[in-house]
PDB file of N, CA and C in Angstrom:
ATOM      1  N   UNK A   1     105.707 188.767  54.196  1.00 36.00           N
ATOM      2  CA  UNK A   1     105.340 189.841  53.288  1.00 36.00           C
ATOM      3  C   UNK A   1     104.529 189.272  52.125  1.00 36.00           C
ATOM      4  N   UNK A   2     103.633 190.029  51.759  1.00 48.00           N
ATOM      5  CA  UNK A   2     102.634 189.679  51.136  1.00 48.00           C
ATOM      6  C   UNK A   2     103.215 189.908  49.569  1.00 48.00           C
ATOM      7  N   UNK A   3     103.344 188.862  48.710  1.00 56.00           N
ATOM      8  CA  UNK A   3     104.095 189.423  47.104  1.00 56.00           C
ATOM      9  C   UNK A   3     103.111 189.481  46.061  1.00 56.00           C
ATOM     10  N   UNK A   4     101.583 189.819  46.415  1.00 52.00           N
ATOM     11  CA  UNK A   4     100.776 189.941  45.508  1.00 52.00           C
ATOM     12  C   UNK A   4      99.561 190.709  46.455  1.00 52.00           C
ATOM     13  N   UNK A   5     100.028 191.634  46.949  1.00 51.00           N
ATOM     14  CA  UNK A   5      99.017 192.485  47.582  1.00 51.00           C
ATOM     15  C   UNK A   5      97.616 192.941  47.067  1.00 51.00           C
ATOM     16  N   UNK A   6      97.332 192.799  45.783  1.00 51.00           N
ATOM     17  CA  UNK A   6      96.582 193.649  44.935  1.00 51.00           C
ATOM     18  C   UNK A   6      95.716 192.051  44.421  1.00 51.00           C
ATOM     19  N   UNK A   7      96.148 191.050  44.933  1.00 57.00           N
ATOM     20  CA  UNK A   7      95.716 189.861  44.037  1.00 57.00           C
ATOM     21  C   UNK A   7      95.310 189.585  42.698  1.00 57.00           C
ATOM     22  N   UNK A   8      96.763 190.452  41.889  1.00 68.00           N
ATOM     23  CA  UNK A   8      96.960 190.311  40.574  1.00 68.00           C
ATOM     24  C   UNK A   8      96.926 188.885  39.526  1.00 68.00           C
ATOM     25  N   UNK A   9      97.716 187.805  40.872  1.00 82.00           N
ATOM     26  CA  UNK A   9      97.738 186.533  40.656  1.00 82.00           C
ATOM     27  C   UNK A   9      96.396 185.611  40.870  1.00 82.00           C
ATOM     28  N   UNK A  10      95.076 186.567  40.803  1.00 91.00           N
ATOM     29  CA  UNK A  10      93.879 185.126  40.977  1.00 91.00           C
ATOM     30  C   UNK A  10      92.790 185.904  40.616  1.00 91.00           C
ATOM     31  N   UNK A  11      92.170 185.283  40.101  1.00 93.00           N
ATOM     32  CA  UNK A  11      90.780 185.220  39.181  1.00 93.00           C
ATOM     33  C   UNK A  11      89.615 185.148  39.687  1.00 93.00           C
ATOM     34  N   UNK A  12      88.174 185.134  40.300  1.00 95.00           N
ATOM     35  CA  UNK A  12      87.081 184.875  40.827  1.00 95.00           C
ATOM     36  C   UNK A  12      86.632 183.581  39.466  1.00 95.00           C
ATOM     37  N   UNK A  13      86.435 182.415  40.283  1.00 96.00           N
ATOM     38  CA  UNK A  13      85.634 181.446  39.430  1.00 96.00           C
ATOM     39  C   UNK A  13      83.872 181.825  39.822  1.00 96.00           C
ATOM     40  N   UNK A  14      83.825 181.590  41.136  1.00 95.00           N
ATOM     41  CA  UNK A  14      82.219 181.545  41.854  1.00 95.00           C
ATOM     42  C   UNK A  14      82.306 181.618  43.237  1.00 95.00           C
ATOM     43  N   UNK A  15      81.707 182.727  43.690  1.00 93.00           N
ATOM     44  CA  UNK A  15      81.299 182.304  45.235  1.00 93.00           C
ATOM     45  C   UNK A  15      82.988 182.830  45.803  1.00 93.00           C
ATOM     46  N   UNK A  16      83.319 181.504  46.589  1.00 93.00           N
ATOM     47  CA  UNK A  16      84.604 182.306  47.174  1.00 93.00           C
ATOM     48  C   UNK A  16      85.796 181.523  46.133  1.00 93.00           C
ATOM     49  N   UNK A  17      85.346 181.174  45.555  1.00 95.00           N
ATOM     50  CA  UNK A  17      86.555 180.154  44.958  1.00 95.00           C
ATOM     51  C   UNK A  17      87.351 181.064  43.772  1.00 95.00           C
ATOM     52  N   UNK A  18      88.690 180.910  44.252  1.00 95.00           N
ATOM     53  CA  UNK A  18      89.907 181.875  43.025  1.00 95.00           C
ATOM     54  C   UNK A  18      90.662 180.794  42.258  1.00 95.00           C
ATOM     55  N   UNK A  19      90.785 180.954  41.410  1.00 96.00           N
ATOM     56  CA  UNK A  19      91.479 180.641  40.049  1.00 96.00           C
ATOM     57  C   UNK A  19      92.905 181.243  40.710  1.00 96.00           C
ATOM     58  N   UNK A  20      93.963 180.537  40.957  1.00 93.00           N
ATOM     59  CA  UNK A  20      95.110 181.430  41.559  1.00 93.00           C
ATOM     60  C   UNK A  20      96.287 180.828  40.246  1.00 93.00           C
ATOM     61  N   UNK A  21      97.020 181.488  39.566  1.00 93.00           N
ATOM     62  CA  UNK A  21      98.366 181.124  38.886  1.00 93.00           C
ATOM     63  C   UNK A  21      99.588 181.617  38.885  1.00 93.00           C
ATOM     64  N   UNK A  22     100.083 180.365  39.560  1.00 88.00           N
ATOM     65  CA  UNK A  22     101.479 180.845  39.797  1.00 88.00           C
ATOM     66  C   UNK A  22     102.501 181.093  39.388  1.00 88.00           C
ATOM     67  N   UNK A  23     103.939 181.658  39.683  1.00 81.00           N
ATOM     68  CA  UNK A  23     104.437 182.337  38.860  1.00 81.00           C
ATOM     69  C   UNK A  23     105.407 181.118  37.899  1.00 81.00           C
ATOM     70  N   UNK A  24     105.642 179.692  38.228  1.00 86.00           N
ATOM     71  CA  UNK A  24     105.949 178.435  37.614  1.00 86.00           C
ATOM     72  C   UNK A  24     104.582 178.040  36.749  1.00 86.00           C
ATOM     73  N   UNK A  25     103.923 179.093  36.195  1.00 88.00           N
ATOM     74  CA  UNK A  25     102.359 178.477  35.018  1.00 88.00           C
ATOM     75  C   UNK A  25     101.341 177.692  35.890  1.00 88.00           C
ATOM     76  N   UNK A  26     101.669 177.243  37.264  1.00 94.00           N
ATOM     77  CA  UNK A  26     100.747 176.324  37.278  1.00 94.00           C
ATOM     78  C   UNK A  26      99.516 177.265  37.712  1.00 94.00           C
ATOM     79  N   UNK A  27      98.558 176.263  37.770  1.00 96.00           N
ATOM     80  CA  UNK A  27      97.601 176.898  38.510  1.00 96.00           C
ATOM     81  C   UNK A  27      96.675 176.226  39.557  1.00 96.00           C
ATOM     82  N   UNK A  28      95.956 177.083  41.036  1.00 95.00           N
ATOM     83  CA  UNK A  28      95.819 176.286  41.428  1.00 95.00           C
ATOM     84  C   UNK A  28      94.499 176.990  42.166  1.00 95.00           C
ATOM     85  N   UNK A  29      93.286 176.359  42.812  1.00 96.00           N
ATOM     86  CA  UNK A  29      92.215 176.493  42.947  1.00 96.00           C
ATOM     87  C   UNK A  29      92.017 176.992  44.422  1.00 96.00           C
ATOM     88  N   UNK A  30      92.000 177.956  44.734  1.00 93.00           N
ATOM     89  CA  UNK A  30      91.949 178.487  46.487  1.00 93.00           C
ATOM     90  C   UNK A  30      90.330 179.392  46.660  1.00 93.00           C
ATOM     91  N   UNK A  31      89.945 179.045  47.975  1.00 90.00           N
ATOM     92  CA  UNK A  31      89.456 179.764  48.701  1.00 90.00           C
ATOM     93  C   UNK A  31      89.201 181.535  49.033  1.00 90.00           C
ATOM     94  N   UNK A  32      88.655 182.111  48.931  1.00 85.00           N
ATOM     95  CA  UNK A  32      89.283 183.376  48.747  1.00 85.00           C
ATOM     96  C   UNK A  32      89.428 183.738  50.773  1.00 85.00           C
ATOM     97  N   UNK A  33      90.595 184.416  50.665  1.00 74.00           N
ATOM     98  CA  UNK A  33      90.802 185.075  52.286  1.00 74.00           C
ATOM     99  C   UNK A  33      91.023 183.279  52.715  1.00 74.00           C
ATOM    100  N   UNK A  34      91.611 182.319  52.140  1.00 72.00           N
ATOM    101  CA  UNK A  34      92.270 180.885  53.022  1.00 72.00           C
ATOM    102  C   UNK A  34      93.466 180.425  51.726  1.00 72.00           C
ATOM    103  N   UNK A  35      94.273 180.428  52.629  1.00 68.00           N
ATOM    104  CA  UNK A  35      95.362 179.755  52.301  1.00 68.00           C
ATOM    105  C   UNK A  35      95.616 178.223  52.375  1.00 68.00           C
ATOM    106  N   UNK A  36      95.685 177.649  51.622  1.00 63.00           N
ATOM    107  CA  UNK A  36      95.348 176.154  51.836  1.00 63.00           C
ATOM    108  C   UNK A  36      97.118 175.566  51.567  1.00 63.00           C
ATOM    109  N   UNK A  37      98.022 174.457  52.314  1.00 66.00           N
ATOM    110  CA  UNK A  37      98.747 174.172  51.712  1.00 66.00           C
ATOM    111  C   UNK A  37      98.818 173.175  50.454  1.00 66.00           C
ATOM    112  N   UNK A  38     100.029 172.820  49.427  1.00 67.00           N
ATOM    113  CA  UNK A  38      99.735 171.844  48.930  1.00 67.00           C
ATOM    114  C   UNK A  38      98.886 171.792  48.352  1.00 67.00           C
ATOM    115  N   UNK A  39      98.366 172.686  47.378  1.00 85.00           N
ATOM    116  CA  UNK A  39      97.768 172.220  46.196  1.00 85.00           C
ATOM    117  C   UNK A  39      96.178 173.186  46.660  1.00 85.00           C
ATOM    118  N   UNK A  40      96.421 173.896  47.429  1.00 92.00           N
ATOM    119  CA  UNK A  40      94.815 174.903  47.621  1.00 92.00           C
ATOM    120  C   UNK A  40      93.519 173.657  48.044  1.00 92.00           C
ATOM    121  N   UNK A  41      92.962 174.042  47.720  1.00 94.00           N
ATOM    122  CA  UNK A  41      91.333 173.660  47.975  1.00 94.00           C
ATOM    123  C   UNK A  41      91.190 171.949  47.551  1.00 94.00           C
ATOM    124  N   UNK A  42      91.758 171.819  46.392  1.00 96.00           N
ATOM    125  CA  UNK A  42      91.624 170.318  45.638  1.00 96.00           C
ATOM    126  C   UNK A  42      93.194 169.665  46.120  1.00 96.00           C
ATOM    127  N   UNK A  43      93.877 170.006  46.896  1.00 94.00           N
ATOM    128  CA  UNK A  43      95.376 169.230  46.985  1.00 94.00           C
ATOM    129  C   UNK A  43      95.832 168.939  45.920  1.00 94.00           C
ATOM    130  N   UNK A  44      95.762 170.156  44.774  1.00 96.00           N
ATOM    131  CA  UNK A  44      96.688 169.460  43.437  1.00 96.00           C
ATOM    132  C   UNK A  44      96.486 170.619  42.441  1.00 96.00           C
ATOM    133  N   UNK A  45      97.195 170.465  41.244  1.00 96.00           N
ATOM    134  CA  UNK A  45      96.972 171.571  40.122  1.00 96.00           C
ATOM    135  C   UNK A  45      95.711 171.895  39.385  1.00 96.00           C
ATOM    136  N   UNK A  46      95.350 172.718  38.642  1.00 98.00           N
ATOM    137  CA  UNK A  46      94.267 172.684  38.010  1.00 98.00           C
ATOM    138  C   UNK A  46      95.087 172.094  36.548  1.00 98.00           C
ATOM    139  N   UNK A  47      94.035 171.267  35.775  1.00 98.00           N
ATOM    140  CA  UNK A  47      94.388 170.780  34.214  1.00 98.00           C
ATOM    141  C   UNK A  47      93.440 171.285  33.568  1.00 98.00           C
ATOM    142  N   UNK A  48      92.089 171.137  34.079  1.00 98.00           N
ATOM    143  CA  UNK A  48      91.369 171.497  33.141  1.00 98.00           C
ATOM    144  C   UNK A  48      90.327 172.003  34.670  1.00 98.00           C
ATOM    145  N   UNK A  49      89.089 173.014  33.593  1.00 98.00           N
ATOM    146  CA  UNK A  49      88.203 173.409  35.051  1.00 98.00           C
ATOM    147  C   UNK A  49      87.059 174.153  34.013  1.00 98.00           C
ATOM    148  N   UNK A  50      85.763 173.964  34.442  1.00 97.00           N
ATOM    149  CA  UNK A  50      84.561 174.490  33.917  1.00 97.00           C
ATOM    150  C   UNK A  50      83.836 174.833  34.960  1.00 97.00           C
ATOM    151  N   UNK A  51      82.736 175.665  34.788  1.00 96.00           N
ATOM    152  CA  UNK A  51      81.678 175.816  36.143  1.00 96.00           C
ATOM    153  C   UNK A  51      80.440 176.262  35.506  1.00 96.00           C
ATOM    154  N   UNK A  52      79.772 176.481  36.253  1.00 91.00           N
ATOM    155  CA  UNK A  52      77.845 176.604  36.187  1.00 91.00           C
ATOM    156  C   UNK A  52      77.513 177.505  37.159  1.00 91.00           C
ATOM    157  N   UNK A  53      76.233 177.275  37.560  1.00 82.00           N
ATOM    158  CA  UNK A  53      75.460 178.000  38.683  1.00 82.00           C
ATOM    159  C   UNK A  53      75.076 177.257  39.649  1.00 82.00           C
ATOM    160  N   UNK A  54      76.618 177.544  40.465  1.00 93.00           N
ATOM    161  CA  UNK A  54      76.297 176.627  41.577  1.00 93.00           C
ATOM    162  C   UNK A  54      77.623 175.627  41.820  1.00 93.00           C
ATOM    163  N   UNK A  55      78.429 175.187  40.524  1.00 97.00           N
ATOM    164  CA  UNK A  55      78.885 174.399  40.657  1.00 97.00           C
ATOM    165  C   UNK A  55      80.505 174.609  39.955  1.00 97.00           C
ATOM    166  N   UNK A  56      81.969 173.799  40.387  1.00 98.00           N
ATOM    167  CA  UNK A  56      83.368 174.220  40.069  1.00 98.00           C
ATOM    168  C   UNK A  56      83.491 172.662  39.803  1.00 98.00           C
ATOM    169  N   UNK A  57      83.941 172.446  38.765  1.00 98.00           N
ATOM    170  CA  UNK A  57      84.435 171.205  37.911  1.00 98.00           C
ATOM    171  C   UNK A  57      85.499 171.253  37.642  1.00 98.00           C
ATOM    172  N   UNK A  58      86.955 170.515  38.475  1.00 98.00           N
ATOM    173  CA  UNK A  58      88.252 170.781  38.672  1.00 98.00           C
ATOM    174  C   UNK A  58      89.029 169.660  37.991  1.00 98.00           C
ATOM    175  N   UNK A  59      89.352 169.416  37.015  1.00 98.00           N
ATOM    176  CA  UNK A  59      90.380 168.290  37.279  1.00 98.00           C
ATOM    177  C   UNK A  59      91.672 168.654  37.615  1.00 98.00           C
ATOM    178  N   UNK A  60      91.966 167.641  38.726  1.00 97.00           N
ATOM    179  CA  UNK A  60      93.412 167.998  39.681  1.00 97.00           C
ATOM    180  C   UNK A  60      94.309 166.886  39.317  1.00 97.00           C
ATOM    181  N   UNK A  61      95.473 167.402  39.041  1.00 97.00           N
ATOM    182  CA  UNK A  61      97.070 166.526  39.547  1.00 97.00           C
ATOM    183  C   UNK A  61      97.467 166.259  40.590  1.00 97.00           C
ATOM    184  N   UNK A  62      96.962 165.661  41.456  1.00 96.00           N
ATOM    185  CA  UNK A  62      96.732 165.599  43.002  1.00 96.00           C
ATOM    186  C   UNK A  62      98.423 165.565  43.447  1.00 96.00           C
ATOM    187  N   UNK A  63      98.652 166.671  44.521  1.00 92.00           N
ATOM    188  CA  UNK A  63      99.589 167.151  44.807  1.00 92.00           C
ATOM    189  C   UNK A  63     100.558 165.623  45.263  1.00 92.00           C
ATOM    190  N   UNK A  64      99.752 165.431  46.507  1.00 90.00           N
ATOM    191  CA  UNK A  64     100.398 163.867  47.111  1.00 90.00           C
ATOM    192  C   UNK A  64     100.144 162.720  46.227  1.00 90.00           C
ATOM    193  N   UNK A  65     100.991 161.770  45.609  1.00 86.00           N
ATOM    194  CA  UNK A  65     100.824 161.353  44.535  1.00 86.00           C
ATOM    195  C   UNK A  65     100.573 159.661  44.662  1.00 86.00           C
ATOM    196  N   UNK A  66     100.452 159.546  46.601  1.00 90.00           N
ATOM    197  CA  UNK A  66      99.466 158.267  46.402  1.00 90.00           C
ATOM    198  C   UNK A  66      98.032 158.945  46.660  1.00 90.00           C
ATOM    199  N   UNK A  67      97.565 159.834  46.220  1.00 92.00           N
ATOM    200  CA  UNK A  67      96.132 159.855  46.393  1.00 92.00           C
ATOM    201  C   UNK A  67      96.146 160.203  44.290  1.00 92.00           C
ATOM    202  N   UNK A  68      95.034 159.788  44.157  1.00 96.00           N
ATOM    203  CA  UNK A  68      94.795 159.631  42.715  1.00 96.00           C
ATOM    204  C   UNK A  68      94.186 161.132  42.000  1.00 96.00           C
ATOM    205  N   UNK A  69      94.451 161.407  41.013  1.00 97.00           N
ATOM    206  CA  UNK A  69      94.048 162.469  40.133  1.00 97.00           C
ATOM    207  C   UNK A  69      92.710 162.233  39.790  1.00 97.00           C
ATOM    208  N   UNK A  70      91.651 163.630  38.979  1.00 98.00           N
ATOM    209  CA  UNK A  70      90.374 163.398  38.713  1.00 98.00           C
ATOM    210  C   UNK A  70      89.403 164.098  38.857  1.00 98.00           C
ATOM    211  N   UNK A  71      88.192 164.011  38.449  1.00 98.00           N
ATOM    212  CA  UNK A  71      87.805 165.443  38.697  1.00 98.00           C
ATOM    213  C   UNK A  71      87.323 165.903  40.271  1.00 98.00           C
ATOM    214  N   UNK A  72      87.292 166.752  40.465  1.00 98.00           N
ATOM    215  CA  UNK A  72      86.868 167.409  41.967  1.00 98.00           C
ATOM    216  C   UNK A  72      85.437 167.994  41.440  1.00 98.00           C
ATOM    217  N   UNK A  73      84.546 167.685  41.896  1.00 98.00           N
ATOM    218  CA  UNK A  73      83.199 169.053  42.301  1.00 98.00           C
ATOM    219  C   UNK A  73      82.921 169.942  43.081  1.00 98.00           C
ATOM    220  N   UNK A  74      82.917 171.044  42.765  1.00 97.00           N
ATOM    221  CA  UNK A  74      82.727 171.776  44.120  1.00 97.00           C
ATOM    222  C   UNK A  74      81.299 172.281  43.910  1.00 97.00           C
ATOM    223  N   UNK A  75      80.181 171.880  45.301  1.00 97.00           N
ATOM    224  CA  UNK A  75      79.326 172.770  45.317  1.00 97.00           C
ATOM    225  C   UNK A  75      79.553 174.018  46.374  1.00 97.00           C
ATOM    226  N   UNK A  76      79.247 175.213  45.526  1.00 96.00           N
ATOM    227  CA  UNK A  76      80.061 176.775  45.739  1.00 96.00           C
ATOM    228  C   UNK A  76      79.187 176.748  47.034  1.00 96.00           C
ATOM    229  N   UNK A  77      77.664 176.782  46.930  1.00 95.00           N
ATOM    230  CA  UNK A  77      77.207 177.387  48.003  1.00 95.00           C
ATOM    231  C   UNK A  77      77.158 176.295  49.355  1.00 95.00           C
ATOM    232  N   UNK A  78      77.123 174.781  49.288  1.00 95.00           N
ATOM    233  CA  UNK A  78      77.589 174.217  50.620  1.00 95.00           C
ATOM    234  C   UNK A  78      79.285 174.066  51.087  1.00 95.00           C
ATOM    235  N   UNK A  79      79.488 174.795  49.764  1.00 91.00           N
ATOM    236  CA  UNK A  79      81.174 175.140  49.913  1.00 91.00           C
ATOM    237  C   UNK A  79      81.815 173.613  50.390  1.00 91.00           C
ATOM    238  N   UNK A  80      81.439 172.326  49.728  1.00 95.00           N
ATOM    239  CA  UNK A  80      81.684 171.019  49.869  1.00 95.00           C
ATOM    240  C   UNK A  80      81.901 170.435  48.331  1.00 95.00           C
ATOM    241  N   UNK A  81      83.213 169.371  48.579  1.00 96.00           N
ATOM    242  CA  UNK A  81      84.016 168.935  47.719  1.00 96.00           C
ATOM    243  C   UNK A  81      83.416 167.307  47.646  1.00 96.00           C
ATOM    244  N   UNK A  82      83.640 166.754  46.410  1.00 96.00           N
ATOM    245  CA  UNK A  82      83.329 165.083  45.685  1.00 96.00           C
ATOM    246  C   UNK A  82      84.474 165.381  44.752  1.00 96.00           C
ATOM    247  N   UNK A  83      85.033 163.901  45.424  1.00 96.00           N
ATOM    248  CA  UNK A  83      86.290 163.662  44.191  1.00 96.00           C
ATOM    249  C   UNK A  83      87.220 163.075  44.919  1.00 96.00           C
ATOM    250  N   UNK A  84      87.888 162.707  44.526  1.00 97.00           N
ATOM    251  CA  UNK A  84      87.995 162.753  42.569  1.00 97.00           C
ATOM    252  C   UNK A  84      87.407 161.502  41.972  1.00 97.00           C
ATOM    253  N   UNK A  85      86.671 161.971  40.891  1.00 98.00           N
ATOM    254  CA  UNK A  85      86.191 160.839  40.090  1.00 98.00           C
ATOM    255  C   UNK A  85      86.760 160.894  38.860  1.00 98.00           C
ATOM    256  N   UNK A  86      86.903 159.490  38.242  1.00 97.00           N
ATOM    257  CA  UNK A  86      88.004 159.380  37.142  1.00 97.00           C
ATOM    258  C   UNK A  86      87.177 159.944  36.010  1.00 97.00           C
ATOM    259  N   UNK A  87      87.773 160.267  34.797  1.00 96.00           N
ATOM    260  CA  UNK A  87      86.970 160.503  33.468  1.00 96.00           C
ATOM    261  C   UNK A  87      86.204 160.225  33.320  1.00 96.00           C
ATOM    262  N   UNK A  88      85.930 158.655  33.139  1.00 97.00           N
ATOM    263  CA  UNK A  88      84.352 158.114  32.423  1.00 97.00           C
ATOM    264  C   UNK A  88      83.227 158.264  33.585  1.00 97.00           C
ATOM    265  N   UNK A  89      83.316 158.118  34.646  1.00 97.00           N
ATOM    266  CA  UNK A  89      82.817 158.477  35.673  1.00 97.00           C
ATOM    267  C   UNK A  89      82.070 159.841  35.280  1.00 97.00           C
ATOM    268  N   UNK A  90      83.268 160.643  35.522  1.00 97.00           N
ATOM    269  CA  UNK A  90      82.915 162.495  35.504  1.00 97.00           C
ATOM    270  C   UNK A  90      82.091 163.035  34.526  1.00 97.00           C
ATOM    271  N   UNK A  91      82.175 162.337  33.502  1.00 95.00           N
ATOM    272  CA  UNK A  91      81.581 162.499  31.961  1.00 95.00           C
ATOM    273  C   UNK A  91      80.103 161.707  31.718  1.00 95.00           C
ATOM    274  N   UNK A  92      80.117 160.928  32.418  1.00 96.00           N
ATOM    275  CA  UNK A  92      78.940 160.275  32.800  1.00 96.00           C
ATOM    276  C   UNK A  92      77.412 160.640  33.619  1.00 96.00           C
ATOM    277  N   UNK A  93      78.273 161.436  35.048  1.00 95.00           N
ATOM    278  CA  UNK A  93      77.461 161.510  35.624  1.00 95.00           C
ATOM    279  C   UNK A  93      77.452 163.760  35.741  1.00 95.00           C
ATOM    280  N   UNK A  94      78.194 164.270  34.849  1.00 95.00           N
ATOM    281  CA  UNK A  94      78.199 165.534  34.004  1.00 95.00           C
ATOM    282  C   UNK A  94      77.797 165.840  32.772  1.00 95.00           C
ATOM    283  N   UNK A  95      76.934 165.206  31.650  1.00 94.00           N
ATOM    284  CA  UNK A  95      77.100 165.288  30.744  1.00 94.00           C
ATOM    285  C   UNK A  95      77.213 166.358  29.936  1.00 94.00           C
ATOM    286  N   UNK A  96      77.978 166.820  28.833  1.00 91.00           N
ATOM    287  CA  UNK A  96      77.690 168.509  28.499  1.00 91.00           C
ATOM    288  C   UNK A  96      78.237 169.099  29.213  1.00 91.00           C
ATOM    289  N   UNK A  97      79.281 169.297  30.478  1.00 94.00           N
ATOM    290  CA  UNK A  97      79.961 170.119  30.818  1.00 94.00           C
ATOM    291  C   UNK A  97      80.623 170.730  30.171  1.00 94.00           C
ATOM    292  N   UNK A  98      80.911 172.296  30.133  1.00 95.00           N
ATOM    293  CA  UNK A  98      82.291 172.259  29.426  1.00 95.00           C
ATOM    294  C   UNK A  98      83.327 172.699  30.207  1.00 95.00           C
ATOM    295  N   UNK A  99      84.179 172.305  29.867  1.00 96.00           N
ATOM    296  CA  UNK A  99      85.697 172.530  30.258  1.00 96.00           C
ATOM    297  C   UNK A  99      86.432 173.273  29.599  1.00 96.00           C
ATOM    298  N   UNK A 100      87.874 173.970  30.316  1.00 97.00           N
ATOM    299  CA  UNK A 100      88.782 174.564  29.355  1.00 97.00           C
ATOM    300  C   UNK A 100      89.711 174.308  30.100  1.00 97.00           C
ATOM    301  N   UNK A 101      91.260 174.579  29.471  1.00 97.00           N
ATOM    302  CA  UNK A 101      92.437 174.552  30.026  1.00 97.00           C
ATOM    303  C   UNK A 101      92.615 175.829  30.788  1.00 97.00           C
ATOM    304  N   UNK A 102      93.386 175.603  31.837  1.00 97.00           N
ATOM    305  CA  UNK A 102      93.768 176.391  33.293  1.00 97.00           C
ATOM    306  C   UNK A 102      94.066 177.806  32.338  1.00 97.00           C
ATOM    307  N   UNK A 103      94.417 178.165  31.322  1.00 96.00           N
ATOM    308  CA  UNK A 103      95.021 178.891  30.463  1.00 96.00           C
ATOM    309  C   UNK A 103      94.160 179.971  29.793  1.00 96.00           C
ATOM    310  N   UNK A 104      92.879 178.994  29.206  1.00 97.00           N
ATOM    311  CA  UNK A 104      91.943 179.641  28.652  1.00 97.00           C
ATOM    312  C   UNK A 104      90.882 180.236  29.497  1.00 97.00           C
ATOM    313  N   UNK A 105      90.370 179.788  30.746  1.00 96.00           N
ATOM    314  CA  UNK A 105      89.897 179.654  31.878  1.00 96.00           C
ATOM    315  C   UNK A 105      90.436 180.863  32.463  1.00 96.00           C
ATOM    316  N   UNK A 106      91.629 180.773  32.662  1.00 94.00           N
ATOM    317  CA  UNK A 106      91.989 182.508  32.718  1.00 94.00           C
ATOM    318  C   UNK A 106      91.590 183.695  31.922  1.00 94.00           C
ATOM    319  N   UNK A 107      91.480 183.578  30.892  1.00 94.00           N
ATOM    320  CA  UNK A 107      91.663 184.622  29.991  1.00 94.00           C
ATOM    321  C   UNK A 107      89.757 184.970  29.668  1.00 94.00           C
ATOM    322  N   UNK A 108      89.124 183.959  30.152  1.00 95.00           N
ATOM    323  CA  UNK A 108      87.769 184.117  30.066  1.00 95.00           C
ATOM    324  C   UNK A 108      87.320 184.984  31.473  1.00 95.00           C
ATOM    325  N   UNK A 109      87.932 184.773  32.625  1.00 92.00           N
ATOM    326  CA  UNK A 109      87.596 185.118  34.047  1.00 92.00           C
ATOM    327  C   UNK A 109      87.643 186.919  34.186  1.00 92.00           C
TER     328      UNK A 109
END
């Protein structure tokens, strides 16, 4: 049974990608119409997340916790993932992104 029929619980970021938050605060980055286990699309939470035209800038708490945290890229329209790259990395080769918390990111969507 479906406990959010109306998909009260998720947000449109870009393209097919939902902003989903769950009912424990977290939040987590899905596909729209795919269910992903374990952490949606990025295998992990959202912390922070910004986007553009064209593009989903995720940093994840990576669900399985020998794979490492960091940011994820998503390009929306080859619907293909890079990541995770650590901070100085992400900030480097992003400059001027902006970001917000999973929180505020909501409330903008």
């Amino acid at each position: 049974m479906d406990q959010d029929p109306l998909n009260l619980s998720q947000r449109k970021v870009a393209g097919r990608y939902m902003l989903e938050q769950f009912e424990s605060g977290k939040f987590y980055l899905q596909k729209k119409d795919t269910k992903e286990d374990g952490g949606g699309c990025i295998d992990g939470t959202v912390e922070a997340i910004g986007w553009t035209n064209g593009h989903i800038f995720a940093k994840r708490y990576s669900t399985y916790r020998g794979e490492p945290d960091g940011w994820m890229v998503i390009d929306v329209a080859k619907q293909s993932i890079v990541g995770p790259l650590p901070e100085a990395a992400f900030r480097q080769k992003y400059p001027g992104v902006q970001t917000l918390s999973p929180e505020d990111a909501w409330k903008k969507l």
